[in-house]
Short mmCIF file of C-alpha atoms in Angstrom, two decimals:
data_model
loop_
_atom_site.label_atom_id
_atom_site.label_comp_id
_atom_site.label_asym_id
_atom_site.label_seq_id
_atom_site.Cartn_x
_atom_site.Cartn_y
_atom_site.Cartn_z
CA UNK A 1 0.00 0.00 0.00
CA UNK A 2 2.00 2.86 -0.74
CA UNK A 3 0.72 6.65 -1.03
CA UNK A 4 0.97 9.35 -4.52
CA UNK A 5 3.61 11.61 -4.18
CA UNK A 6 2.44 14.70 -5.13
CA UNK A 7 3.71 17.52 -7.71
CA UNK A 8 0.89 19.88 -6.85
CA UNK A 9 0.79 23.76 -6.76
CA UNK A 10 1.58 25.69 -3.35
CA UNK A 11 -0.58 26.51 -0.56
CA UNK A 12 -0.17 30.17 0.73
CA UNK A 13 -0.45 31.23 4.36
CA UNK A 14 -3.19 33.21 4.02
CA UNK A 15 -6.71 31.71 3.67
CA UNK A 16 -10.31 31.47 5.24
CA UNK A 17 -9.48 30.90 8.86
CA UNK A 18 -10.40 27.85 10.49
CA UNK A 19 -12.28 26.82 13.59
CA UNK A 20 -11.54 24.75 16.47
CA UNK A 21 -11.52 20.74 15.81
CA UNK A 22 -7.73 20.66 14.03
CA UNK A 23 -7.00 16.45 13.13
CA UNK A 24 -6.64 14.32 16.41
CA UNK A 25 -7.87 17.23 18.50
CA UNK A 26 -10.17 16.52 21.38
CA UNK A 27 -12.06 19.35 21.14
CA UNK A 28 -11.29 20.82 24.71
CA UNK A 29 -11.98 23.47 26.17
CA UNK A 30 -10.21 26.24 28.75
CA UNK A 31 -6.71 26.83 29.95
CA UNK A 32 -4.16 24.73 31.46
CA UNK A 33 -3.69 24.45 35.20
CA UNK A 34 -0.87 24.82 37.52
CA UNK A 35 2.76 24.00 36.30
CA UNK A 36 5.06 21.64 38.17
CA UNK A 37 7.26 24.33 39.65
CA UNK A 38 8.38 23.85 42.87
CA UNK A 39 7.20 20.54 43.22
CA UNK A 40 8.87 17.65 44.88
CA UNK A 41 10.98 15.24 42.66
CA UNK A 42 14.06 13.33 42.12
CA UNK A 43 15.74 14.55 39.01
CA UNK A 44 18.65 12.87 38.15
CA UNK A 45 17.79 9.62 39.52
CA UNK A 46 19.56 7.23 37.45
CA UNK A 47 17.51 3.91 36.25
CA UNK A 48 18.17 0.55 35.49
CA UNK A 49 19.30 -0.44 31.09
CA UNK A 50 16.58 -0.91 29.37
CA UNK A 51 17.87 -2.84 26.00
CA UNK A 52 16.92 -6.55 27.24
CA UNK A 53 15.36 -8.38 24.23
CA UNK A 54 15.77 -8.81 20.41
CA UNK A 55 16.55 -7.19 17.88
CA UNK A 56 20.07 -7.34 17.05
CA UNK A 57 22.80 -6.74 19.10
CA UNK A 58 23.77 -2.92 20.44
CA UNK A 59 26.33 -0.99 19.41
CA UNK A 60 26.97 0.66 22.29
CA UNK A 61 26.94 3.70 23.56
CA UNK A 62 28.35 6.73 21.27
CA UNK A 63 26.60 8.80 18.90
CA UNK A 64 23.48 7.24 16.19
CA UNK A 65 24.64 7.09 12.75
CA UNK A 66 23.31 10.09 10.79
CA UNK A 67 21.36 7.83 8.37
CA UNK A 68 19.91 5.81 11.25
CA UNK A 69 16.21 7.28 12.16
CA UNK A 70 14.61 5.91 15.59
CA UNK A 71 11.07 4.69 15.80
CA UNK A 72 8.25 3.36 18.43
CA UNK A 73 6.68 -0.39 17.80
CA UNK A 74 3.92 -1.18 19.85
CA UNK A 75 4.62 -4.71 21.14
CA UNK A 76 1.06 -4.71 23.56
CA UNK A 77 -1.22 -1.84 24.12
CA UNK A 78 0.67 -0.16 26.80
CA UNK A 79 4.19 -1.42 25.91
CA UNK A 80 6.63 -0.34 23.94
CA UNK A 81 10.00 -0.85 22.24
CA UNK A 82 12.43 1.85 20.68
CA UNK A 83 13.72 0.56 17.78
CA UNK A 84 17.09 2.04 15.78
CA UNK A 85 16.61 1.38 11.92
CA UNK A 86 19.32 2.19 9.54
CA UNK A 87 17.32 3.82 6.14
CA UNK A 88 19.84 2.12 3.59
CA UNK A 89 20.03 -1.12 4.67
CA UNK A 90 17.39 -1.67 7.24
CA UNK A 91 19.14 -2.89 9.83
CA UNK A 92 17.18 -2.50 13.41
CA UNK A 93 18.26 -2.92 16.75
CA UNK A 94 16.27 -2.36 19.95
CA UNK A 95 17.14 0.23 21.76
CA UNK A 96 15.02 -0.03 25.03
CA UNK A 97 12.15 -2.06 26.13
CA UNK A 98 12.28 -0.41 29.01
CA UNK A 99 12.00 -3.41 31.52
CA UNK A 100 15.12 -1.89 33.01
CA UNK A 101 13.13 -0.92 36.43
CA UNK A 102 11.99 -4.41 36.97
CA UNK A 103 8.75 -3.84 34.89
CA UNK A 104 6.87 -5.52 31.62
CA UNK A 105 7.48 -2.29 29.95
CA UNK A 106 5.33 0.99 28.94
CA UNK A 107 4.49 3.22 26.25
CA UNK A 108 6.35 6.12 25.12
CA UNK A 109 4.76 9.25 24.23
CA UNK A 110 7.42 11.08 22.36
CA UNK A 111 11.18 10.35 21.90
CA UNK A 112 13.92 12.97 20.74
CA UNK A 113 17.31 12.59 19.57
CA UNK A 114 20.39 15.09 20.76
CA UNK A 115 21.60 17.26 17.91
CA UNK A 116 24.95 15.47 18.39
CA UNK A 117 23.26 12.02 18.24
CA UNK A 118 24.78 10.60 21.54
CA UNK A 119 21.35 10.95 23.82
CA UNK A 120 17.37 10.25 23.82
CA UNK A 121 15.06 11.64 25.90
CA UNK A 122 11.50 9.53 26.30
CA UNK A 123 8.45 10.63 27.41
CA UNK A 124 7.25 7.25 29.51
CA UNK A 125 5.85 6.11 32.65
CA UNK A 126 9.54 4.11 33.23
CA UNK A 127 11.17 4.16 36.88
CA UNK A 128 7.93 4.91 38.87
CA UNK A 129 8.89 5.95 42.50
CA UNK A 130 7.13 5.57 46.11
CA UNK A 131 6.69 9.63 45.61
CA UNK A 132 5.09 9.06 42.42
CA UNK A 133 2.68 6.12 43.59
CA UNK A 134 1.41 8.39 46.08
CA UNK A 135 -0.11 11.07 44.01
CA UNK A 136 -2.39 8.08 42.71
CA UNK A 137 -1.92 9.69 39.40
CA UNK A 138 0.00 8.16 36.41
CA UNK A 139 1.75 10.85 35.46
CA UNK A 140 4.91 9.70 32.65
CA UNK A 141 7.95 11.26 32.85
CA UNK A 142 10.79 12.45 30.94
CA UNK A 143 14.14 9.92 30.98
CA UNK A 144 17.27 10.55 29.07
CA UNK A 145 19.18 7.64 28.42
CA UNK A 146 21.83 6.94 25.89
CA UNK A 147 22.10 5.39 22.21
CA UNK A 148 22.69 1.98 23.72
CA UNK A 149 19.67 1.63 25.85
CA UNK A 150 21.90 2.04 29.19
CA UNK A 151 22.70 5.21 31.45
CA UNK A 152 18.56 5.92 31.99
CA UNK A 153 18.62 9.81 33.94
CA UNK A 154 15.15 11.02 35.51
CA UNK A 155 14.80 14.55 34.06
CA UNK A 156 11.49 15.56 35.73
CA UNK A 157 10.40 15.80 39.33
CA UNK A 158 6.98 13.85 40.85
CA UNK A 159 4.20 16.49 40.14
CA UNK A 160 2.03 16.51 42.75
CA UNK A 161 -1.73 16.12 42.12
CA UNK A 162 -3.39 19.20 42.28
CA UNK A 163 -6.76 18.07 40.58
CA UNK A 164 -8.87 19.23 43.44
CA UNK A 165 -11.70 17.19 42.96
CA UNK A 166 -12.02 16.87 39.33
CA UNK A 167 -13.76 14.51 37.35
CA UNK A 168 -10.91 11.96 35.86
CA UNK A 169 -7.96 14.68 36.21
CA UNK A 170 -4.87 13.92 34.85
CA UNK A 171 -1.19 15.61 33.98
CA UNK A 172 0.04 15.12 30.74
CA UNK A 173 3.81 14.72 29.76
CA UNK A 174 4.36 14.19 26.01
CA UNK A 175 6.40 15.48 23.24
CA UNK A 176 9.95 16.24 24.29
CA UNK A 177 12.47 18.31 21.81
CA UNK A 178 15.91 19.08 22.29
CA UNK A 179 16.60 22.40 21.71
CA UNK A 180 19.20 23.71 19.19
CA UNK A 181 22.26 23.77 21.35
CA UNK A 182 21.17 20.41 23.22
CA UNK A 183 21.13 21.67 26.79
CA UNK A 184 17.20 22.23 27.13
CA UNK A 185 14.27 19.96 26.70
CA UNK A 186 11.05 21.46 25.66
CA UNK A 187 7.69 19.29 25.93
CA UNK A 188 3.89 19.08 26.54
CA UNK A 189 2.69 19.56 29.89
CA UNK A 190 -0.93 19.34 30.68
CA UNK A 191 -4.13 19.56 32.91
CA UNK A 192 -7.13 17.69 32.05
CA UNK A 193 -10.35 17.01 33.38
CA UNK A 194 -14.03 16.37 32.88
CA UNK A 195 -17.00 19.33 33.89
CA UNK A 196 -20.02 16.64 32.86
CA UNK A 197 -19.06 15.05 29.59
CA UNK A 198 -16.77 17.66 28.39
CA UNK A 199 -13.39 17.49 28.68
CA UNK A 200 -11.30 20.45 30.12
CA UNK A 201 -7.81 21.83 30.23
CA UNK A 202 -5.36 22.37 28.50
CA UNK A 203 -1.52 22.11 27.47
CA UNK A 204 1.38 24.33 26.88
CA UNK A 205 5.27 23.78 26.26
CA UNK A 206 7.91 23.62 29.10
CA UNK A 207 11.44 22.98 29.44
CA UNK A 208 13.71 21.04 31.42
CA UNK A 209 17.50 20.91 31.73
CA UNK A 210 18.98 18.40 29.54
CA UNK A 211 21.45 17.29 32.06
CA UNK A 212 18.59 17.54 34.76
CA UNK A 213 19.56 18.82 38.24
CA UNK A 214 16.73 21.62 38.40
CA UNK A 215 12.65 21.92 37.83
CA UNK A 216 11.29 22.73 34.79
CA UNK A 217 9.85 25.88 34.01
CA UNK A 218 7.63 27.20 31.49
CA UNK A 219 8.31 27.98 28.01
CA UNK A 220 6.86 31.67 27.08
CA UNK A 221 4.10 31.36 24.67
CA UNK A 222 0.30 32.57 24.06
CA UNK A 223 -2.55 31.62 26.73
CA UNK A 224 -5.26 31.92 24.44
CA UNK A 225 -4.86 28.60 22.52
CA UNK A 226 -3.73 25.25 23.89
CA UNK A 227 -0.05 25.39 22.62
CA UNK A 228 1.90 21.85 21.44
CA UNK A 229 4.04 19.52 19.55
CA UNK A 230 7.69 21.82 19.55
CA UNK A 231 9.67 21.01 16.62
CA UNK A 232 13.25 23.19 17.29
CA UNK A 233 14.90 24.30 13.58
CA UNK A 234 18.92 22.90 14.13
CA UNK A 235 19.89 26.00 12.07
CA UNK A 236 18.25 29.09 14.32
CA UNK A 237 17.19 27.65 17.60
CA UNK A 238 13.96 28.94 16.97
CA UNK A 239 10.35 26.87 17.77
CA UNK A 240 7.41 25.69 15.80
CA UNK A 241 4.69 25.08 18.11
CA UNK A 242 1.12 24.56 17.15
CA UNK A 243 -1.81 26.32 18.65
CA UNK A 244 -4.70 24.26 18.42
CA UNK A 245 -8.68 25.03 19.99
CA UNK A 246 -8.20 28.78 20.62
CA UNK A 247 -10.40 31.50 22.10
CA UNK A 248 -10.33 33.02 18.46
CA UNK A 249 -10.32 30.12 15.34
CA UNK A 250 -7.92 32.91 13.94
CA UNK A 251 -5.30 31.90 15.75
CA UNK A 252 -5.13 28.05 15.19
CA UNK A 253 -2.41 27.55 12.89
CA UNK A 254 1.35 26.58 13.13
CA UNK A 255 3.57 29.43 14.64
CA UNK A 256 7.29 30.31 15.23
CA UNK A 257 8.79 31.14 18.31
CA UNK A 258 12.10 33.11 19.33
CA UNK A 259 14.59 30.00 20.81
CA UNK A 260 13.49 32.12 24.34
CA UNK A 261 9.58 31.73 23.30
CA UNK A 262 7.53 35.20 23.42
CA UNK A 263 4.16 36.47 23.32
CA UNK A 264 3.87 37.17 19.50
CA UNK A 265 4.61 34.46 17.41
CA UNK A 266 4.65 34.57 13.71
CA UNK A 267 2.01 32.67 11.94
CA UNK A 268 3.56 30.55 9.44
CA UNK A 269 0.58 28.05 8.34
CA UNK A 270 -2.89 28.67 8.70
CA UNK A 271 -5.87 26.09 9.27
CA UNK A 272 -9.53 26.86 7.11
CA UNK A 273 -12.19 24.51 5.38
CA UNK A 274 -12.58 24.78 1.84
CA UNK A 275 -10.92 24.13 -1.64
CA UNK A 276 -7.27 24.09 -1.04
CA UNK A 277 -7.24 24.58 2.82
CA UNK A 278 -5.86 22.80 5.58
CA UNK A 279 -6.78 21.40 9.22
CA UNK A 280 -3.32 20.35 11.18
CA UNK A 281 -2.55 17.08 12.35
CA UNK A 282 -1.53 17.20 16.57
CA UNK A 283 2.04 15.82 15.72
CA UNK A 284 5.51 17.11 15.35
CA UNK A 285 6.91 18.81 12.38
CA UNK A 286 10.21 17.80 10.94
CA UNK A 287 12.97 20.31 9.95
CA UNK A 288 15.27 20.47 7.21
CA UNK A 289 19.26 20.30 8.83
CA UNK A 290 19.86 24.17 7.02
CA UNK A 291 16.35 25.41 8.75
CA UNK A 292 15.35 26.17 4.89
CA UNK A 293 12.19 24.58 5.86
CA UNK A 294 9.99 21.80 7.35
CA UNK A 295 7.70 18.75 6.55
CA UNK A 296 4.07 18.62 8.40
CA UNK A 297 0.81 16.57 8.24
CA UNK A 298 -2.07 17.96 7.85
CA UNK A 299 -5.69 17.35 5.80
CA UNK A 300 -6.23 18.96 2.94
CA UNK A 301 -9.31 19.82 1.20
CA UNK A 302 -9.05 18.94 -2.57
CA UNK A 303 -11.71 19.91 -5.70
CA UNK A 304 -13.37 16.79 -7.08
CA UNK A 305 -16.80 17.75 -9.32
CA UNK A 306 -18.11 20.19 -7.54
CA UNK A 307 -17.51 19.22 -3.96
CA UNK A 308 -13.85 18.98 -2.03
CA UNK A 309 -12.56 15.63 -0.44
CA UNK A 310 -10.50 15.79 2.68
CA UNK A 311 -7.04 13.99 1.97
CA UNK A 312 -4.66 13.46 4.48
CA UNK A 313 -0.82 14.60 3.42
CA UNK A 314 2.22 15.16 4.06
CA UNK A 315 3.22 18.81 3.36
CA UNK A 316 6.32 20.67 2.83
CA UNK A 317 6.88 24.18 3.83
CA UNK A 318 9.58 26.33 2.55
CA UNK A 319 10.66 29.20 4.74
CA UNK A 320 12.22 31.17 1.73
CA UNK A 321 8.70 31.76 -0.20
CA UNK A 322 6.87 31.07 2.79
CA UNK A 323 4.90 28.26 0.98
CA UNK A 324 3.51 24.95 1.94
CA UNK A 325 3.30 22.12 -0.72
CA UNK A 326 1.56 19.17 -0.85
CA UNK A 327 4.65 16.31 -0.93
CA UNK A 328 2.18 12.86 -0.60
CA UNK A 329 -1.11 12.34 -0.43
CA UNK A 330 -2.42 9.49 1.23
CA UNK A 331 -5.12 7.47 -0.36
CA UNK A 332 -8.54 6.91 0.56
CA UNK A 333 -9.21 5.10 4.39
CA UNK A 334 -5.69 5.78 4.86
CA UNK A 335 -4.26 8.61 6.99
CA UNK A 336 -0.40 10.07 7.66
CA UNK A 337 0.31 9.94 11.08
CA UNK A 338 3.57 11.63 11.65
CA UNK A 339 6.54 12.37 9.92
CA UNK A 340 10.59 12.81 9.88
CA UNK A 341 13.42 13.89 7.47
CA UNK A 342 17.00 13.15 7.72
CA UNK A 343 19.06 16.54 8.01
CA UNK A 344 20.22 16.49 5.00
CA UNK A 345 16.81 15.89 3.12
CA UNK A 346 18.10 12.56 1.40
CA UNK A 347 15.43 10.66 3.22
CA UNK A 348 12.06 10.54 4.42
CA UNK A 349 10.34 8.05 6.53
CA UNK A 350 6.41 8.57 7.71
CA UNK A 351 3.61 6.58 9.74
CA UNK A 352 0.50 5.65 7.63
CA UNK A 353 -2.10 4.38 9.47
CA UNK A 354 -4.60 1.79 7.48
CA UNK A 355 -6.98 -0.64 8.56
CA UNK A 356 -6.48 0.59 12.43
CA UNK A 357 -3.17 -0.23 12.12
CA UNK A 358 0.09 1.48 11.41
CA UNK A 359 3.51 1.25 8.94
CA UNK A 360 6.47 2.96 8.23
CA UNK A 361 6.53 4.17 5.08
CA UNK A 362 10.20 5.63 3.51
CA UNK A 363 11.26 7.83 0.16
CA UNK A 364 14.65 7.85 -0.86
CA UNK A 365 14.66 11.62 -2.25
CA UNK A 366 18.01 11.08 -3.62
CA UNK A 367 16.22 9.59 -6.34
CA UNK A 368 15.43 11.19 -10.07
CA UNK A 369 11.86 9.50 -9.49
CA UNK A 370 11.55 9.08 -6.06
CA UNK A 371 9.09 6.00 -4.41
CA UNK A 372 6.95 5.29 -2.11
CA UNK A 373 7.35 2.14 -0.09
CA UNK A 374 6.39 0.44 3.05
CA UNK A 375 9.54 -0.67 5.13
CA UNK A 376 7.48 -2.57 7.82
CA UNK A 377 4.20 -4.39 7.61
CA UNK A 378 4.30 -5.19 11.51
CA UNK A 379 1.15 -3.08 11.52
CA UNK A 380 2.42 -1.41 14.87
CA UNK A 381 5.33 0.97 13.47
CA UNK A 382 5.08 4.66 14.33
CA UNK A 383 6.48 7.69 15.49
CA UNK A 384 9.90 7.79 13.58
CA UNK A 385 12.54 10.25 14.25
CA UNK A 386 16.20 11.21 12.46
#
């Protein structure tokens, strides 16, 4: 099953703007609560290798090879492997299973690779503590480990529960990025709750030392939107974050920070409904090594007869004409779920999900006629990352 890549004309920025309900949203409403500053926690706690199991042997620890991408493969429903794949030859390894504290394993929510390839940071609910047990919420947490599965370092403290009563509360810790100069972590943190049947909250970026030894703090942004999913450009320092269900539709869209984050962001793609708009998918973008641009998913609305048919895509933006372009389109039933390409745009490898399940799919761009084609068939593959 592979997808059409696609020649077709650009998208501007500008366009009708769009309303709340962006791909994968949850249609929430409100603001975030309370941070975790000056909460209790042991950062820096150091936890047990995770690498048992298949999957080839390990290289040990030292710095991924640049045409090696990492991705997630869902081995139950809440338990995970990270798995090293080398693009040219597909050679995997496992990375973690993260039964290194003793467990079965969990899911990761998020994984990000050091700029100079020698550390991971996971967002997972590995190395749960007595503290953490005792908020009697199951809260993950971000872990940096190294290339080899070994060396796991708690970065984040135990945030204590301050749900106050609410109906199924619950923090949220997704999404970490290393920042340009790889001493920061940014990443998701989040609030939610239920007021009847409708969910509440909301989430915004923070950071974290990437060495640990101090509580994170939060990353400057707008309150009016629920702000996620930072993607850092290697060549600037500077963040894409989208803003996603916002007090005014007109500000839903994908917007770029200062590396210090800020109150006004420039709007680089817009959301609308209609021929030739777009509604975001909640997930990462991927940048280009030079910062000359990114790759996103989103859903596009394309003519057919008289009526438009929402295709999902993958969807280049250049930062020179300030353009996006559709790259691949996905075909019908089948939807992109998130996307990464190697620093020096050779390769691309994205998640398409079909049939409730999901595959890596890769493109060798160094190609006169480049193709699409599946590179597992596991149906559990996701979430890959140069």
């Amino acid at each position: 099953m592979a997808c059409t890549i696609e020649t077709a004309s650009p998208t501007g920025t500008s366009g009708t703007s769009g309303s709340a309900g962006t791909s994968g949203s949850a249609g929430t409403s409100g603001t975030g609560g309370a941070g975790p500053s000056g909460s209790s926690g042991n950062t820096g706690t150091s936890g047990g290798a995770g690498a048992s199991g298949g999957g080839g042997s390990s290289t040990g620890a030292g710095a991924l090879p640049a045409g090696t991408f990492l991705y997630v493969r869902a081995e139950t429903a809440d338990h995970d492997h990270l798995i090293a794949r080398d693009f040219a030859t597909g050679a995997e390894r496992v990375v973690t299973d993260q039964r290194g504290d003793g467990s079965e394993g969990w899911e990761i929510r998020g994984h990000t690779l050091s700029p100079d390839r020698t550390r991971i940071v996971i967002a997972s609910l590995y190395g749960p503590t007595k503290e953490d047990n005792d908020t009697h919420l199951a809260t993950r947490r971000l872990w940096s480990l190294a290339t080899d599965g070994t060396d796991f370092h708690r970065l984040t403290p135990v945030f204590p529960n301050n749900g106050e009563g609410r109906t199924a509360f619950e923090i949220s810790v997704d999404a970490p990025m290393f920042t340009a100069d790889g001493t920061g972590i940014l990443y998701d943190f989040g609030n939610w709750w239920y007021e009847g049947t409708s969910l509440q909250g909301g989430s915004f970026p923070w950071s974290v030392p990437a060495g640990g030894g101090a509580l994170p703090e939060p990353f400057p942004t707008v309150q009016s939107c629920t702000v996620i999913e930072p993607s850092v450009n290697p060549a600037t320092g500077e963040v894409l974050l989208i803003h996603s269900v916002c007090v005014n539709s007109e500000d839903e869209g994908i917007f770029l920070y200062p590396s210090a984050g800020g109150t006004n962001p420039t709007k680089l793609v817009d959301e609308g409904y209609g021929a030739g708009q777009m509604q975001l998918s909640l997930t990462p973008a991927s940048w280009l090594g030079d910062g000359s641009g990114f790759v996103f998913v989103g859903t596009i609305e394309l003519p057919v007869d008289d009526t438009t048919v929402a295709t999902s895509a993958l969807l280049v933006y250049d930062m020179a004409t300030a353009m996006s372009s559709p790259l691949v389109l996905a075909e019908p039933g089948t939807y992109i779920d998130s996307v990464t390409i190697a620093p020096d745009a050779t390769s691309l490898v994205y998640c398409l999900r079909h049939d409730d399940v999901t595959d890596l799919h890769a493109i060798d761009l160094t190609q006169a006629e480049p193709e699409d084609r599946p590179i597992t068939t596991d149906g559990k593959s996701c979430y890959p990352a140069f």
